[in-house]
Structures are given as structure tokens and as C-alpha cells.
CSV table of N, CA and C in Angstrom, one decimal:
chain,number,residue,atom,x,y,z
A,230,UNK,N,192.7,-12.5,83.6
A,230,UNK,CA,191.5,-11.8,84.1
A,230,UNK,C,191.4,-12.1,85.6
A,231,UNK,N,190.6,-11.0,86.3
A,231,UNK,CA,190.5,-11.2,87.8
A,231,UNK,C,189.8,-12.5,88.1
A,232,UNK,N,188.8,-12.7,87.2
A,232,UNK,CA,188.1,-14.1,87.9
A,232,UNK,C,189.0,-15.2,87.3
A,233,UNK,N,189.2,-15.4,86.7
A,233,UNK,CA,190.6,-16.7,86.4
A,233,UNK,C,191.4,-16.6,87.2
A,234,UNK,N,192.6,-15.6,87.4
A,234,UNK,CA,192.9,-16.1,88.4
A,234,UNK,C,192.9,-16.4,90.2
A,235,UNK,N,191.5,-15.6,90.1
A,235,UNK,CA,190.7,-16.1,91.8
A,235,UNK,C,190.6,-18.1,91.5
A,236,UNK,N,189.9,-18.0,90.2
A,236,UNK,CA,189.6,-19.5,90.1
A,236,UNK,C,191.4,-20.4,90.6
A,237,UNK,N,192.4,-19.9,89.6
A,237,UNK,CA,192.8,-20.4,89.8
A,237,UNK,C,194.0,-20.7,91.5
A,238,UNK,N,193.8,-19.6,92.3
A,238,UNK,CA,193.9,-19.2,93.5
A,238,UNK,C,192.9,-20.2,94.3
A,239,UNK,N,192.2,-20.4,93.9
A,239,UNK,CA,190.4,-21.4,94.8
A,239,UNK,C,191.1,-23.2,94.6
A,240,UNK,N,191.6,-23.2,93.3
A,240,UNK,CA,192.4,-24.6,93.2
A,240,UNK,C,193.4,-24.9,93.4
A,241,UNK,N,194.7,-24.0,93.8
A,241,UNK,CA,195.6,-24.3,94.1
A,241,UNK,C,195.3,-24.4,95.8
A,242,UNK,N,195.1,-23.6,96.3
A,242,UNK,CA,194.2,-23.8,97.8
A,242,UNK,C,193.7,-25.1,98.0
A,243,UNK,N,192.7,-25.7,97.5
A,243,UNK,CA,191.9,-26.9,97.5
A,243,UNK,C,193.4,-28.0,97.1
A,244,UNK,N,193.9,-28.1,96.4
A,244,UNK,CA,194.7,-28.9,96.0
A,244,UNK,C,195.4,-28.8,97.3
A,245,UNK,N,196.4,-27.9,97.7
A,245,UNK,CA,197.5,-28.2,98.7
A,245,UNK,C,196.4,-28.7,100.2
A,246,UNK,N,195.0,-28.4,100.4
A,246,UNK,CA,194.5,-28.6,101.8
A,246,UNK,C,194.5,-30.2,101.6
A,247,UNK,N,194.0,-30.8,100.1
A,247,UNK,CA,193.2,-31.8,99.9
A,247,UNK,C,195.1,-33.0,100.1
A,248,UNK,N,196.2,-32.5,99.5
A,248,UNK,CA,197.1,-33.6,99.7
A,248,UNK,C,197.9,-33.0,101.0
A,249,UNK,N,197.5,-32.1,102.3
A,249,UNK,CA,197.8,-32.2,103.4
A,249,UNK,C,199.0,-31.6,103.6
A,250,UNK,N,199.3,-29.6,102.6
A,250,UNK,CA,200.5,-29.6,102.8
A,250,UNK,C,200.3,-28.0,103.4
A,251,UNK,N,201.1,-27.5,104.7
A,251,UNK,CA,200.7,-26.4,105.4
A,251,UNK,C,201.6,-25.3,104.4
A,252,UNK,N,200.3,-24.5,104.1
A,252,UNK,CA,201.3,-23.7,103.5
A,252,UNK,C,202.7,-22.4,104.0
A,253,UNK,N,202.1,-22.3,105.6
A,253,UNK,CA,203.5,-22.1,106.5
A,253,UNK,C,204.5,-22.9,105.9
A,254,UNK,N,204.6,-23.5,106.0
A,254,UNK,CA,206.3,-24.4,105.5
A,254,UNK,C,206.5,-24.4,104.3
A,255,UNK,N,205.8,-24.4,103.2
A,255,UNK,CA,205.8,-24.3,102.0
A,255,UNK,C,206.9,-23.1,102.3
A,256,UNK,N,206.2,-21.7,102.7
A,256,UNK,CA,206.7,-20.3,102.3
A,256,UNK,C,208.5,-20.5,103.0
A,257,UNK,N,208.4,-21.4,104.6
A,257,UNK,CA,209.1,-21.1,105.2
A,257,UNK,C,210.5,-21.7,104.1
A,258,UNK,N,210.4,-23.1,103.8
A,258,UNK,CA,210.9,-23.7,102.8
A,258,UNK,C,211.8,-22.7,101.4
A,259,UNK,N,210.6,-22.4,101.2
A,259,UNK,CA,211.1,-21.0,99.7
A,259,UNK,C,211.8,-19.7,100.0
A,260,UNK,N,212.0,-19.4,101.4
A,260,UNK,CA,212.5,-18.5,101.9
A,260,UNK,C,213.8,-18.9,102.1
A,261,UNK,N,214.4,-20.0,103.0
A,261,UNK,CA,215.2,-20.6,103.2
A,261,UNK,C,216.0,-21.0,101.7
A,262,UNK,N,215.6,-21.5,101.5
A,262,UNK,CA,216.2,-21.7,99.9
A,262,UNK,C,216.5,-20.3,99.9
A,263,UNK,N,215.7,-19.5,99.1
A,263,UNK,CA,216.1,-18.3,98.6
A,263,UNK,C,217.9,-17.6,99.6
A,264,UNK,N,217.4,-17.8,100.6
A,264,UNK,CA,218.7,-17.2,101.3
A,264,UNK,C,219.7,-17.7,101.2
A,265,UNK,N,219.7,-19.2,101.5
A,265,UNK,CA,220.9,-20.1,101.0
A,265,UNK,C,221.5,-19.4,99.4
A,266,UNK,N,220.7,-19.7,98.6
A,266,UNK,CA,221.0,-19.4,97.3
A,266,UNK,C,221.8,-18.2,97.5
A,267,UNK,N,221.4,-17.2,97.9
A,267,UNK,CA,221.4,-15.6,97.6
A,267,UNK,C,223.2,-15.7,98.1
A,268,UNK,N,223.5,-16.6,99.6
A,268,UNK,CA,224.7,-16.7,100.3
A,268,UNK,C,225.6,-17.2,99.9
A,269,UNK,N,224.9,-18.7,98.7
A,269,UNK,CA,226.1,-19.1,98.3
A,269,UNK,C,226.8,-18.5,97.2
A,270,UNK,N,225.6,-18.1,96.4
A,270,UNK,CA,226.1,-17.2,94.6
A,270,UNK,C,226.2,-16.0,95.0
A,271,UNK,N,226.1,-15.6,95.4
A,271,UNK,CA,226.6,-13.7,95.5
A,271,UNK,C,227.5,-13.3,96.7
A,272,UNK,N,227.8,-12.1,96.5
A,272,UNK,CA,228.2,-11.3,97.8
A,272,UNK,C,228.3,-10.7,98.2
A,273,UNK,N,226.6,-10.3,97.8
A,273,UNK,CA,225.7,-9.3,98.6
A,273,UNK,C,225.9,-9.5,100.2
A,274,UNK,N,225.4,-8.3,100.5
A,274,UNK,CA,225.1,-8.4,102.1
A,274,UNK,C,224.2,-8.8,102.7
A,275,UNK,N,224.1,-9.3,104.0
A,275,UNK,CA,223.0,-9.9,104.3
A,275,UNK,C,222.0,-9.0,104.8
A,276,UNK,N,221.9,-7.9,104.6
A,276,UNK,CA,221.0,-6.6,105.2
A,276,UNK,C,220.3,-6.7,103.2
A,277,UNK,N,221.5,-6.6,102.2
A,277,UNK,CA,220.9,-6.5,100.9
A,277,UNK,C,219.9,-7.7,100.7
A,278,UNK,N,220.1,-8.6,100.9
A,278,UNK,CA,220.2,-9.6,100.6
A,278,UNK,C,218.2,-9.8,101.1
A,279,UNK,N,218.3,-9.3,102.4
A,279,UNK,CA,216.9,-9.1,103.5
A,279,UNK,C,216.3,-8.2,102.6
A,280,UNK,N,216.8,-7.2,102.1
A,280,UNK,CA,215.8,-6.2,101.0
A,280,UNK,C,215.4,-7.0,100.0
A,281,UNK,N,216.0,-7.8,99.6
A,281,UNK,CA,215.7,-8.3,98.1
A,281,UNK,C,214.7,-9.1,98.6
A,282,UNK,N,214.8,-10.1,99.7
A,282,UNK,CA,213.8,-11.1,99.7
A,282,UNK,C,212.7,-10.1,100.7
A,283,UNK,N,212.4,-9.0,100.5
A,283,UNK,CA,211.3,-8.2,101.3
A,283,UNK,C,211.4,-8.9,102.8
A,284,UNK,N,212.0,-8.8,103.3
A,284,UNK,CA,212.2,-8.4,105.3
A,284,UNK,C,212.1,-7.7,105.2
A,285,UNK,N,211.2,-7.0,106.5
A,285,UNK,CA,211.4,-5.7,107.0
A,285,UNK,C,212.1,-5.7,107.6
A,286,UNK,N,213.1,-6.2,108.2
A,286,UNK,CA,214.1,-6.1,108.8
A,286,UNK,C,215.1,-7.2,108.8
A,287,UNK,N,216.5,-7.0,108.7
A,287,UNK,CA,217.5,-7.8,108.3
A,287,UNK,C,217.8,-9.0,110.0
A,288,UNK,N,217.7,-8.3,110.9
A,288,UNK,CA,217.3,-9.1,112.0
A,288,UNK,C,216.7,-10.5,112.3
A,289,UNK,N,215.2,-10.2,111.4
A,289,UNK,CA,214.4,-10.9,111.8
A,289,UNK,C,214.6,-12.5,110.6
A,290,UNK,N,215.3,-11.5,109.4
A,290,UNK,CA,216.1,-12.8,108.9
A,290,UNK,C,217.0,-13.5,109.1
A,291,UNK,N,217.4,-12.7,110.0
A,291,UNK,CA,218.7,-13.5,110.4
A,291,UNK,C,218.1,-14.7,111.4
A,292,UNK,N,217.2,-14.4,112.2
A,292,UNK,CA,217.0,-15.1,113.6
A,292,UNK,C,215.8,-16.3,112.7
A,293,UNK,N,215.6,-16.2,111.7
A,293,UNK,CA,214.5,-17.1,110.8
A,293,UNK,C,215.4,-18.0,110.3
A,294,UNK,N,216.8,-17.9,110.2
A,294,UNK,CA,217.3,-18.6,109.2
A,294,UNK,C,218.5,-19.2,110.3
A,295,UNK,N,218.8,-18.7,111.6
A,295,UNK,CA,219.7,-19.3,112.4
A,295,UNK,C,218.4,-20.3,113.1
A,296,UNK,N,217.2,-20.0,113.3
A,296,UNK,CA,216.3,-21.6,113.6
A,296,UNK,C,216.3,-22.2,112.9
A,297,UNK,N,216.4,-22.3,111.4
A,297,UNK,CA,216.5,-23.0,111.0
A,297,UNK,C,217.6,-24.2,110.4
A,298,UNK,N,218.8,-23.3,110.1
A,298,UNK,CA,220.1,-23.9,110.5
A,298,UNK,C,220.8,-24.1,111.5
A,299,UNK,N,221.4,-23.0,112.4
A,299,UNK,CA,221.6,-23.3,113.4
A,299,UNK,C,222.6,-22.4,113.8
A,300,UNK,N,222.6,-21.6,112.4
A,300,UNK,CA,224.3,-20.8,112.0
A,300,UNK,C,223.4,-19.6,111.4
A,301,UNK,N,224.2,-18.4,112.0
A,301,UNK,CA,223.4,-17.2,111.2
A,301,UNK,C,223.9,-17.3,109.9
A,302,UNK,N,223.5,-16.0,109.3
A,302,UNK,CA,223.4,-16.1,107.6
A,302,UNK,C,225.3,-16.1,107.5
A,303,UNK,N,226.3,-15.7,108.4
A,303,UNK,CA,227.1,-15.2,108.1
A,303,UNK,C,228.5,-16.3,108.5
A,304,UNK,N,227.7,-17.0,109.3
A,304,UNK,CA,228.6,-18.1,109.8
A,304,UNK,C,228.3,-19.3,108.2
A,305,UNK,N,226.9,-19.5,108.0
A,305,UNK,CA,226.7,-19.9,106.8
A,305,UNK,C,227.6,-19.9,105.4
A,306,UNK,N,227.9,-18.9,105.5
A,306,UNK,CA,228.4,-18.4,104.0
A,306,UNK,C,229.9,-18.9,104.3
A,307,UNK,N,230.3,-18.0,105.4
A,307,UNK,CA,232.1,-18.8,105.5
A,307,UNK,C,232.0,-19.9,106.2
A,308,UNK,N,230.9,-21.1,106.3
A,308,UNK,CA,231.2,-22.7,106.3
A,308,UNK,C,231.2,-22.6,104.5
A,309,UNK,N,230.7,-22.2,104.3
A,309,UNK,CA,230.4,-22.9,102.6
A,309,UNK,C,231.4,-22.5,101.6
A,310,UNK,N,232.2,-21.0,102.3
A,310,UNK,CA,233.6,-20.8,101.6
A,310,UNK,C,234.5,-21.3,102.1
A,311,UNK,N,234.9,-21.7,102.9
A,311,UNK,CA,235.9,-22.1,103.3
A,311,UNK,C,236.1,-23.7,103.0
């Protein structure tokens, strides 16, 4: 039901403020994973890959995920096959 899960939306909120965890990084965290995953088990493309994880643009994943590694999605994949 709508109000269940507002309630439970109101406590998972309160919980993550009350043990001090931003939920920015949380998402950025789950996204990252997801990509890794997506690069190491498949061999999708990385434009597919940006649809599946809803980017609007395959770009902007790319430049989200080379700050954060350091390597675009593509250099990523052939370190991890090779």
C-alpha cells in the first residue's frame, strides 16, 4: 500500500541519516558495481550497457566511471581480459 511503503521510505531515510551514510555514494557505489559487473560478464556494449543502467547518455558514463577508476569502461574490460 501507498502509505506502507512512504512509512517504509521515512525509515530507511532516518536510518541511513541517523548511522551517517550519504546517500550520493551509496547510488555512486551501486552504479559502479553495476558497470564493473555488466564489463566483466557480458559483451554487451558499452552504449548497451549505458541503456540498461538508464544513462541518458553513454558519455556521461563513461566519464563517471573513468573518475572513478581511472580507465574508461573500455580500457577496463581489456585490463580484466587480458
Amino acid at each position: 500500500t501507498p502509505s506502507k511503503a512512504k512509512n517504509i521510505k521515512q525509515v530507511f531515510y532516518r536510518t541511513v541519516q541517523q548511522i551517517g551514510i550519504h546517500i550520493p555514494l551509496v547510488l555512486f557505489n551501486v552504479f559502479y558495481i553495476e558497470i564493473k559487473t555488466y564489463l566483466t560478464n557480458t559483451d554487451l556494449s558499452v552504449k548497451n550497457i549505458a541503456a540498461e543502467l538508464h544513462f541518458d547518455d553513454s558519455s556521461y558514463m563513461c566519464r563517471f566511471f573513468r573518475r572513478l577508476t581511472g580507465f574508461s569502461p573500455t580500457e577496463y574490460r581489456n585490463k580484466i581480459t587480458s
